[in-house]
Coordinates of C-alpha atoms in Angstrom, one line a residue:
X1 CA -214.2 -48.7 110.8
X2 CA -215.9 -47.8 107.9
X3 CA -215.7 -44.3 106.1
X4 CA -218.8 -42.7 105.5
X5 CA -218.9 -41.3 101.5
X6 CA -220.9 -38.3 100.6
X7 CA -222.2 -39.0 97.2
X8 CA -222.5 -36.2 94.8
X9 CA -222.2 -35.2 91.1
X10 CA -219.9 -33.1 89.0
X11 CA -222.3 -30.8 88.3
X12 CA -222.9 -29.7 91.8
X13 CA -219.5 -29.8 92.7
X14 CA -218.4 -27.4 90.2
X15 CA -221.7 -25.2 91.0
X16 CA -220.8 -24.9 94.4
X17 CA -217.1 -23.7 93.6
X18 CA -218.0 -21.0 92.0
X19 CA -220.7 -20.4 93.7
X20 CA -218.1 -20.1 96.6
X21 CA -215.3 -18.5 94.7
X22 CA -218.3 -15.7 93.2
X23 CA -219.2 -15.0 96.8
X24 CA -215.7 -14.4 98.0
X25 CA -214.5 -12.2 94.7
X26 CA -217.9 -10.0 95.3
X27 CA -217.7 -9.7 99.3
X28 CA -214.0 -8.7 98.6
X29 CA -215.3 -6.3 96.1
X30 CA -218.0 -5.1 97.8
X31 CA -216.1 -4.5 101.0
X32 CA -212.8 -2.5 99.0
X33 CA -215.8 -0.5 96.9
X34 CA -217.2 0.3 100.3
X35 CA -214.1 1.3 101.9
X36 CA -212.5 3.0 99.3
X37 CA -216.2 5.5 98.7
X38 CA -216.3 5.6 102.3
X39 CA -212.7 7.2 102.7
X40 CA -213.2 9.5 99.5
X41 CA -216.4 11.3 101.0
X42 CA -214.7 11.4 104.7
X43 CA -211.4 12.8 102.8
X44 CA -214.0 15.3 101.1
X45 CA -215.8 16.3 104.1
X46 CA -212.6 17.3 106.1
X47 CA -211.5 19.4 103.1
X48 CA -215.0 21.5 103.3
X49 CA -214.7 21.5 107.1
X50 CA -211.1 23.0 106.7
X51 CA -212.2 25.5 103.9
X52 CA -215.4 26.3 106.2
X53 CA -212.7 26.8 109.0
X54 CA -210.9 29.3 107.2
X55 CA -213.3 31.5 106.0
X56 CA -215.0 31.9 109.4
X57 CA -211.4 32.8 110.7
X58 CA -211.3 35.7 108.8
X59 CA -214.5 36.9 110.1
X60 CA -213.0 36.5 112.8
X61 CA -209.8 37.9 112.9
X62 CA -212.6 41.5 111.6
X63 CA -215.0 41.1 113.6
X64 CA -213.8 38.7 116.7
X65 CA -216.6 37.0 117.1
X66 CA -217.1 33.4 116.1
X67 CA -219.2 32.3 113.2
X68 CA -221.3 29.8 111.5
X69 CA -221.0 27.4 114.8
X70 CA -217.3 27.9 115.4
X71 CA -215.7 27.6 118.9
X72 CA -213.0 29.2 120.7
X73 CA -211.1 26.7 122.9
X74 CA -214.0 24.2 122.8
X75 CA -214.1 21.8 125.3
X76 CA -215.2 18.5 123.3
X77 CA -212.2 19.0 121.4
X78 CA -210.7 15.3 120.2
X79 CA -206.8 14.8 122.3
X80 CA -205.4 13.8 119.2
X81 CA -207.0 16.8 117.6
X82 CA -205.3 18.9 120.5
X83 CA -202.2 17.3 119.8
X84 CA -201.7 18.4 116.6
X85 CA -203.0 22.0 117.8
X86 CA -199.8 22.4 120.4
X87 CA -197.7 21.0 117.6
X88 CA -199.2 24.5 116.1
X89 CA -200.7 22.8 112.8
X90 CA -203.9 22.8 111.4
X91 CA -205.4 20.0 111.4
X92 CA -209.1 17.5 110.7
X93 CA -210.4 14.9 112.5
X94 CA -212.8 12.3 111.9
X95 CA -214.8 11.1 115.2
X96 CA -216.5 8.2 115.1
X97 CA -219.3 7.4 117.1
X98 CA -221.5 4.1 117.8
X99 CA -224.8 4.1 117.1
X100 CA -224.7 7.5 114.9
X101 CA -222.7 9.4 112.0
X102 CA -219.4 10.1 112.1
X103 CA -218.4 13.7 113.5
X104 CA -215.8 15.7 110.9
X105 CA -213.8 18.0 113.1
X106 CA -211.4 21.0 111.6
X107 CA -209.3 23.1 114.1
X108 CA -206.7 25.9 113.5
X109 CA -204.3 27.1 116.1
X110 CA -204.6 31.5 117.0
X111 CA -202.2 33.4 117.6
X112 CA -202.9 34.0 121.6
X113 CA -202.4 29.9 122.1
X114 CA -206.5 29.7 121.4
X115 CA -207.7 26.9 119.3
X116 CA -210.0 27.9 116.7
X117 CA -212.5 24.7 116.0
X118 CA -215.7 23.8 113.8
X119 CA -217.5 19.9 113.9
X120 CA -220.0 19.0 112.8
X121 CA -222.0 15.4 111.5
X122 CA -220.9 13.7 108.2
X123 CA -223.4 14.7 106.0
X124 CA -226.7 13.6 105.7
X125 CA -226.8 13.4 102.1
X126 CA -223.5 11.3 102.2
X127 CA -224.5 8.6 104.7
X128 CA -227.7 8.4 101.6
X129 CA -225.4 8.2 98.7
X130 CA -223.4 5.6 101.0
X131 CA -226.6 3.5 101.9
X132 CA -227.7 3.1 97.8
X133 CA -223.9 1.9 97.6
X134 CA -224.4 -0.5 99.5
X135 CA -227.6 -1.9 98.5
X136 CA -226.2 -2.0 94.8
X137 CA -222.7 -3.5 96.2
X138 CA -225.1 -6.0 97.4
X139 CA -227.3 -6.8 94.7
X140 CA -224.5 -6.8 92.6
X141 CA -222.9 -9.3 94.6
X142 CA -226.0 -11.5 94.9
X143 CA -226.5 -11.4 90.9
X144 CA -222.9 -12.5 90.5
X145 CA -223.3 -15.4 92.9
X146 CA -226.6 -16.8 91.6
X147 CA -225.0 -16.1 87.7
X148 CA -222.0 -18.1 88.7
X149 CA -224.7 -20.6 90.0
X150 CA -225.6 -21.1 86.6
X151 CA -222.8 -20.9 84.7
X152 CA -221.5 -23.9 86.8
X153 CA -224.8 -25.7 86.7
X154 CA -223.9 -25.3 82.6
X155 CA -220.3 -26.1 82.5
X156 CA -220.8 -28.8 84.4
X157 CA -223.8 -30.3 83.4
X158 CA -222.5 -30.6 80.6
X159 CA -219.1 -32.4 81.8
X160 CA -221.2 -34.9 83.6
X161 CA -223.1 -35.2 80.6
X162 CA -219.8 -36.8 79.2
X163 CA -218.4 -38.6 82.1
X164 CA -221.9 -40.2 82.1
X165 CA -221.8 -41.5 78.8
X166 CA -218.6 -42.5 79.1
X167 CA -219.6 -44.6 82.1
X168 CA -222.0 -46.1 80.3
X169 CA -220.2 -47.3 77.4
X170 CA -217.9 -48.8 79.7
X171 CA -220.4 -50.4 81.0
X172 CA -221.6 -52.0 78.3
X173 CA -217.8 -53.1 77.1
X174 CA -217.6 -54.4 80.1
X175 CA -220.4 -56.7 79.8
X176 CA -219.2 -58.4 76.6
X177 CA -220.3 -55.4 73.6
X178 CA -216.8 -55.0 72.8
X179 CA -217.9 -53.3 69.4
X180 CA -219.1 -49.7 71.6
X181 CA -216.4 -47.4 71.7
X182 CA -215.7 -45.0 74.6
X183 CA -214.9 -42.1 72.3
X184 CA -217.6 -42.3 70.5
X185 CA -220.2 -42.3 72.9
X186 CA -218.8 -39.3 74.2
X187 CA -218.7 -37.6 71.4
X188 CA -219.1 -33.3 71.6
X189 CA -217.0 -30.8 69.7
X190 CA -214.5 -29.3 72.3
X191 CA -212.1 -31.6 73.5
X192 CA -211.0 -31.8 76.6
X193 CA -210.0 -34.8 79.5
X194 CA -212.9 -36.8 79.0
X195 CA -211.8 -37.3 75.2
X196 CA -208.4 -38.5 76.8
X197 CA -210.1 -40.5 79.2
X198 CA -212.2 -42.3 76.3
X199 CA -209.4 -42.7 74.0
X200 CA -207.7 -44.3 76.9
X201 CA -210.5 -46.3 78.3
X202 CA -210.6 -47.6 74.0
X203 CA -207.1 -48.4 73.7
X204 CA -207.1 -50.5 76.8
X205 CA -210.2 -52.1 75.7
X206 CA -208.6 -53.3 72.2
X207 CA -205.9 -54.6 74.0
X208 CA -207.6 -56.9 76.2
X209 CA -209.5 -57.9 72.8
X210 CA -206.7 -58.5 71.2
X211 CA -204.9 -60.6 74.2
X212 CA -208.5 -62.5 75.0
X213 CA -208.8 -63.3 70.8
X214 CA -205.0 -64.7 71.0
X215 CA -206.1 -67.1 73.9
X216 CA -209.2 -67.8 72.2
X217 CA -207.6 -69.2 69.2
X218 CA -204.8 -70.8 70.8
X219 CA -207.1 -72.7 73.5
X220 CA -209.5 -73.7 70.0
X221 CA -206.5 -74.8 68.2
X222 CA -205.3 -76.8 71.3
X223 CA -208.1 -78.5 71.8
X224 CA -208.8 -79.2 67.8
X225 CA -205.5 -80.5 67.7
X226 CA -206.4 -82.8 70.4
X227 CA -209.2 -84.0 69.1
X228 CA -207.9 -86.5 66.6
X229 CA -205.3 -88.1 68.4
X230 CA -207.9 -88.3 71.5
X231 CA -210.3 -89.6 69.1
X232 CA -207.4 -92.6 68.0
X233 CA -206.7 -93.3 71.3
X234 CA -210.7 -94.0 72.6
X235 CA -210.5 -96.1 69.5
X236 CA -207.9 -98.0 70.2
X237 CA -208.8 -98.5 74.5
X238 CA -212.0 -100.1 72.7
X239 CA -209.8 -102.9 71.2
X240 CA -208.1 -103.8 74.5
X241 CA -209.0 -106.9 76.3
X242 CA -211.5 -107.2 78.4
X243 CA -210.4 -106.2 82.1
X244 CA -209.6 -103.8 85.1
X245 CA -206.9 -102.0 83.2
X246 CA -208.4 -101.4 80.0
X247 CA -211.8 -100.2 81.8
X248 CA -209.2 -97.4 83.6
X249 CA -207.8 -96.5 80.3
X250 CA -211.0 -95.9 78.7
X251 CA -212.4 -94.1 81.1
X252 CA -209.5 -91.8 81.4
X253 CA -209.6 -91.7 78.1
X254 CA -213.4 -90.9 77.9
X255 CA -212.2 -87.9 80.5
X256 CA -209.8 -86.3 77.9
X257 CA -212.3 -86.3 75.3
X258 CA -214.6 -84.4 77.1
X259 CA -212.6 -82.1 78.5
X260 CA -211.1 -81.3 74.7
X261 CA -215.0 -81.0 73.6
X262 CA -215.7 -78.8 76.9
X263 CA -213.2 -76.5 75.8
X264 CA -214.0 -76.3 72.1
X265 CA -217.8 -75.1 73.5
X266 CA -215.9 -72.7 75.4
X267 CA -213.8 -71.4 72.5
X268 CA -216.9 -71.1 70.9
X269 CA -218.9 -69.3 72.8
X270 CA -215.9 -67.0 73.7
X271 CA -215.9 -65.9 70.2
X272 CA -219.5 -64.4 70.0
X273 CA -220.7 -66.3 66.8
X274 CA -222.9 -68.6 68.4
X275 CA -226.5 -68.1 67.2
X276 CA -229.7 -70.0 68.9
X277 CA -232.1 -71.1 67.0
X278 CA -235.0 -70.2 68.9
X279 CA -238.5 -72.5 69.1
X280 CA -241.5 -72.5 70.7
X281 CA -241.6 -75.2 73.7
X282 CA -243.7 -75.8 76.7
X283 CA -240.9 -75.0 79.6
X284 CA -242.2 -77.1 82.5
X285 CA -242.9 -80.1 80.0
X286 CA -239.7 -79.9 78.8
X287 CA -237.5 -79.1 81.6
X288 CA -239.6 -82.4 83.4
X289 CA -238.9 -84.6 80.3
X290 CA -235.4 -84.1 80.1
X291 CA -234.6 -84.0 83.6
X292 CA -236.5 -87.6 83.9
X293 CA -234.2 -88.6 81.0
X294 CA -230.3 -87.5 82.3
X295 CA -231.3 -87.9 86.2
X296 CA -234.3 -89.9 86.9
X297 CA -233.8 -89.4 90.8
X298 CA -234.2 -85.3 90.6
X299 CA -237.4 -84.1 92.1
X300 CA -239.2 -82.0 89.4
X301 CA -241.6 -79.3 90.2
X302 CA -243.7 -77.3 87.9
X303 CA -245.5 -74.7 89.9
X304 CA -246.6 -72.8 87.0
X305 CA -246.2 -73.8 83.2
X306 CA -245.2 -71.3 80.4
X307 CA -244.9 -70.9 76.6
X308 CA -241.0 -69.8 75.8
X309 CA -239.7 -69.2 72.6
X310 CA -235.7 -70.9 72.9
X311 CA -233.3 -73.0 71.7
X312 CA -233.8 -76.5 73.4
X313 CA -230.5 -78.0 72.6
X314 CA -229.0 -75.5 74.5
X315 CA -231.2 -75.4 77.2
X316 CA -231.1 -78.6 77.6
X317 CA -227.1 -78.2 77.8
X318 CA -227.5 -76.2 80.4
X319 CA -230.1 -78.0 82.5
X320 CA -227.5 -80.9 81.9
X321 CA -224.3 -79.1 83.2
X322 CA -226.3 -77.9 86.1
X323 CA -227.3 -81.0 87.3
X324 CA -224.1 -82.6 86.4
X325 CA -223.0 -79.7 89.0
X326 CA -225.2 -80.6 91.4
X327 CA -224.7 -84.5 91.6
X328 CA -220.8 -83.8 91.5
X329 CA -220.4 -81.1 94.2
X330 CA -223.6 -80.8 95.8
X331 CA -225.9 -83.2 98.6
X332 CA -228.9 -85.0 97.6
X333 CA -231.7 -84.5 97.6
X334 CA -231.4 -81.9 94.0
X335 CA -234.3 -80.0 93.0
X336 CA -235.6 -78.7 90.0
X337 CA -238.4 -76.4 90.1
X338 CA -240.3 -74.6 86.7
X339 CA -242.3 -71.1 87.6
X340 CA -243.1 -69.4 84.4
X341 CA -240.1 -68.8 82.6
X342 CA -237.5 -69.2 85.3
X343 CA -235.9 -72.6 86.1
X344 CA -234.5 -73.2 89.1
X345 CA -231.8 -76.3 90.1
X346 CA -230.6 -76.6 93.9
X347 CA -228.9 -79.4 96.1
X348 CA -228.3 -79.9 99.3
X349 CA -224.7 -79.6 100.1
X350 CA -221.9 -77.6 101.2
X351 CA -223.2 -74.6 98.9
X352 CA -221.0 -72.6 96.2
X353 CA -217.6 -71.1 96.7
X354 CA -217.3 -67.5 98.0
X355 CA -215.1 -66.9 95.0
X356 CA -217.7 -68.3 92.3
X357 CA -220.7 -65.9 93.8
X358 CA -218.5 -63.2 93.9
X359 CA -216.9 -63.2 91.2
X360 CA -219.2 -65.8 88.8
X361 CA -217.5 -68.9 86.8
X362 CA -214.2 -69.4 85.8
X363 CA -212.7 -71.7 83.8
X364 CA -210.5 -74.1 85.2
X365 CA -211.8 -73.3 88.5
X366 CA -213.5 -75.9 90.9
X367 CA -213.1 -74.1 94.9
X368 CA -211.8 -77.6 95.9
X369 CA -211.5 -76.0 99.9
X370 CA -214.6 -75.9 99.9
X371 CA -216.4 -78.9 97.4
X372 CA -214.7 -82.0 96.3
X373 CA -212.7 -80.4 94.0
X374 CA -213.7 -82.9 91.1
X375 CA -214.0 -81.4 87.4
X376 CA -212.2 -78.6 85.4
X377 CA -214.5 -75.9 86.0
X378 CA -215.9 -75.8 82.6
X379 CA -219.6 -76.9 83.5
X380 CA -221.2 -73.6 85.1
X381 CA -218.6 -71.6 82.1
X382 CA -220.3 -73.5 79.7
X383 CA -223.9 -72.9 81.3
X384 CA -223.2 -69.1 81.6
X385 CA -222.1 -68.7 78.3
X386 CA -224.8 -70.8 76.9
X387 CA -227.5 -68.7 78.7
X388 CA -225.9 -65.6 77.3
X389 CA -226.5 -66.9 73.7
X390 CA -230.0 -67.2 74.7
X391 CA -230.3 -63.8 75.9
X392 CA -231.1 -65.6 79.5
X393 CA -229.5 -64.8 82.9
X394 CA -227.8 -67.1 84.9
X395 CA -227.9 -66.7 88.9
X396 CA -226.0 -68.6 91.4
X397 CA -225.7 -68.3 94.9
X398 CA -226.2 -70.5 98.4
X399 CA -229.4 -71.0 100.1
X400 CA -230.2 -69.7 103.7
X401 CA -227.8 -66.9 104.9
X402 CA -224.8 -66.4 103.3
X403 CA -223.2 -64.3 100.2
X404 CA -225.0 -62.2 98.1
X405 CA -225.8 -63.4 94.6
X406 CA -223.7 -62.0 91.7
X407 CA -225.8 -62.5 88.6
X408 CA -223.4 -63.2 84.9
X409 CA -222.9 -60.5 82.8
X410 CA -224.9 -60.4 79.8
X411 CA -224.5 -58.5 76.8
X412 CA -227.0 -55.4 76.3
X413 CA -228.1 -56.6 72.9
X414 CA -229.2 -60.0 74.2
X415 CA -231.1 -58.2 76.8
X416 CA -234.3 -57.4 75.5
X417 CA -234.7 -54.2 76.9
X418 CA -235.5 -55.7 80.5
X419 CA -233.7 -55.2 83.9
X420 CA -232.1 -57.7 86.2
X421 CA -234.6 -59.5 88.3
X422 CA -233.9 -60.3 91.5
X423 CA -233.0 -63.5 92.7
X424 CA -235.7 -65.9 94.7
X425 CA -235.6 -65.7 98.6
X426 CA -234.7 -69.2 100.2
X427 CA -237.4 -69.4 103.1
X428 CA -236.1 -72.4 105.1
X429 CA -232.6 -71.7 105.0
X430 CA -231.6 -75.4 104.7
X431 CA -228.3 -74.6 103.0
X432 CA -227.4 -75.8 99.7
X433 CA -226.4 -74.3 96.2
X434 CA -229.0 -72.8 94.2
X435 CA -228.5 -71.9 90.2
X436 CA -232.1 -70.1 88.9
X437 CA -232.2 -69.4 84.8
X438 CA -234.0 -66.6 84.0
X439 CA -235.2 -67.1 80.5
X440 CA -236.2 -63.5 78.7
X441 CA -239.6 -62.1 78.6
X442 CA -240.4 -63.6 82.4
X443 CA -244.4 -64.4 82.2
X444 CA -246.5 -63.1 85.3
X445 CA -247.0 -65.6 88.5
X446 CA -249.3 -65.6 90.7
X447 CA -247.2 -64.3 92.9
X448 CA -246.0 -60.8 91.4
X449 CA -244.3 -59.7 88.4
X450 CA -241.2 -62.0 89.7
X451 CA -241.1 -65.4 90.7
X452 CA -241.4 -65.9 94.2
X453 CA -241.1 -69.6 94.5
X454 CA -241.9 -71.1 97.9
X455 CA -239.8 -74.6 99.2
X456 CA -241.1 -77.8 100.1
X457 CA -242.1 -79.4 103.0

């Protein structure tokens, strides 16, 4: 069963520490200055209730009569109180009562046995100075919550300033910018984990540079070292007899070419310094002529045409590996449909691997469980990358229900400062793998700000 996750920031978190941690420090406080006042002005009272006592006995002890509300033997005198009085000791007592003040008692023991007693309520003008204490304990201890409040909404604020531009820079490493540095970003003047975390977060990131670059340049220097003897040996299969054999050998040999010339393109593009060399073309015209000219049996639609500025070599390698990709793996009928700038290339087969919409292309990957397993998985590599030097985005996933699409990565720069559109609904849910090039700068529709392009009969 899934865990439910409560989502929150650093900021807040840290706010509502010490918030809580300010709360408990002043209600401690408040509750020690309390008790502590409290005590003093009881331990005060008794002493003027005992003094009181004792000057009223002397009166008495002249003139035997009781003065200034004293008591002989009084009747609401407090047991423990008596106690003490057997024990012959003078004593105080504080009585507390609900509902009122506190009663301060003071007794002395006579010489006849008689118990000599004054009480009388704490003071009013105590129980006052008690109540202001109180009221500034508490607005004391309401200023040092909402002040802690803010100084946690500061400090950290401030640390999820960090963390968040850490995040981002991350981000943008991961998607190919390998030229942003963590530590950078983050930048500030005290130093504290986030700076470790960044330095961290930039040392791991030149070492995967530095191991990707390594198997860059030895897959380029592979495949160029391949490419002459593969070149000899297409040269010579062309001077074999006629025959079954020798139309084996240069087909295999045909094979090996290709895939050496696949992987060169791929070493290219891995390296970054591909440029396009962008024209102005009519999409829908072009994508229909060129279709017509590697697969005349592709249906082409163009619901709505569109002026794009692009490189049409490389588009046109990319319309080529998809629909190579499509007659290989895929079912017929394939489709190829134009609506402003985004192309769109399905089939009717057995649909993508989970792997390749999860996760995108890889190299030297084909999901043979689940297609025919033909090919070295350089095809949709070769697309993705292409579309990234044209600042395009690259979609795959499997029409009707199934996986979400995972669209590939493209580098910030290439972006041109527009978000990631979402991927055309399949309305009949016939099944079938569908790839959809978004080219940048998407033109309006008729159907909304993103192309929402409805199937065929």
């Amino acid at each position: 069963m899934k865990r439910l996750a409560l989502r929150t920031g650093v900021r807040w978190k840290i706010s509502i520490a010490i918030a809580a941690v300010s709360t408990l420090v002043a209600l401690a406080l408040s509750l020690v200055v309390h008790n502590a006042a409290r005590v003093s002005m009881l331990d005060n009272a008794r002493d003027v209730q005992m003094e009181r006592l004792q000057f009223a006995e002397r009166l008495y002890d002249t003139t035997k009569e009781p003065k200034f509300g004293t008591k002989v033997n009084d009747a609401d005198l407090p047991p423990d109180l008596r106690e003490k009085m057997k024990e012959g000791r003078r004593a105080t007592f504080v009585e507390d009562s609900a509902g009122s003040d506190p009663v301060v008692w003071a007794a002395v023991p006579l010489g006849n046995g008689s118990v000599f007693s004054l009480h009388s309520q704490f003071a009013d003008r105590s129980t006052t100075i008690m109540k202001d204490l109180d009221r500034a304990l508490l607005i004391g201890s309401v200023s040092v919550v909402f002040g802690g409040c803010a100084l946690g909404v500061l400090i950290g604020g401030q640390l999820s300033r960090r963390l968040r531009k850490a995040a981002a820079a991350a981000g943008r490493v991961a998607q190919g910018n390998t030229d942003v540095r963590v530590g950078d970003a983050v930048g500030g003047v005290v130093r504290d984990e986030t700076d470790e975390l960044a330095r961290a977060v930039d040392a791991l990131t030149d070492a995967l540079n530095g191991r990707i670059e390594a198997e860059r340049r030895v897959t380029a220097d592979i495949a160029h070292e391949l490419r002459t003897p593969v070149t000899g040996l297409l040269t010579a299969a062309e001077l074999l007899p006629p025959g079954r054999p020798t139309e084996l050998v240069r087909d295999r040999a045909q094979a090996l070419r290709t895939l050496v010339e696949d992987v060169l393109e791929v070493a290219r593009l891995d390296s970054a310094s591909e440029r396009a060399e962008m024209q102005e073309v009519a999409l829908g015209e072009f994508v229909e002529r060129r279709v017509v000219a590697m697969y005349p049996d592709v249906k082409v639609r163009v619901v709505h045409e569109s002026w794009v500025n692009t490189d049409p070599r490389r588009l046109e390698r990319i319309l080529g590996n998809l629909l190579a990709n499509a007659a290989k793996h895929g079912g017929s009928p394939v489709e190829v449909t134009v609506e402003g700038r985004v192309v769109r290339v399905r089939d009717h087969g057995r649909g993508f691997p989970e792997a390749l919409l999860r996760e995108g292309p890889s190299r030297f990957r084909t999901g043979a469980s689940d297609r025919a397993g033909h090919g070295h998985g350089l095809g949709l590599t070769i697309a993705a990358g292409q579309a990234r030097v044209l600042g395009a985005r690259l979609t795959f996933r499997n029409a009707g229900p199934g996986p979400v699409p995972v669209p590939v990565p493209v580098p910030p720069a290439r972006r041109s400062g527009e978000t990631a559109p979402p991927t055309p609904p399949d309305l009949d849910g016939a099944g079938g793998a569908v790839a959809v090039l978004w080219l940048p700068e998407h033109a309006p529709t008729s159907t909304g700000s993103f192309p929402m392009i409805p199937l065929p009969e």
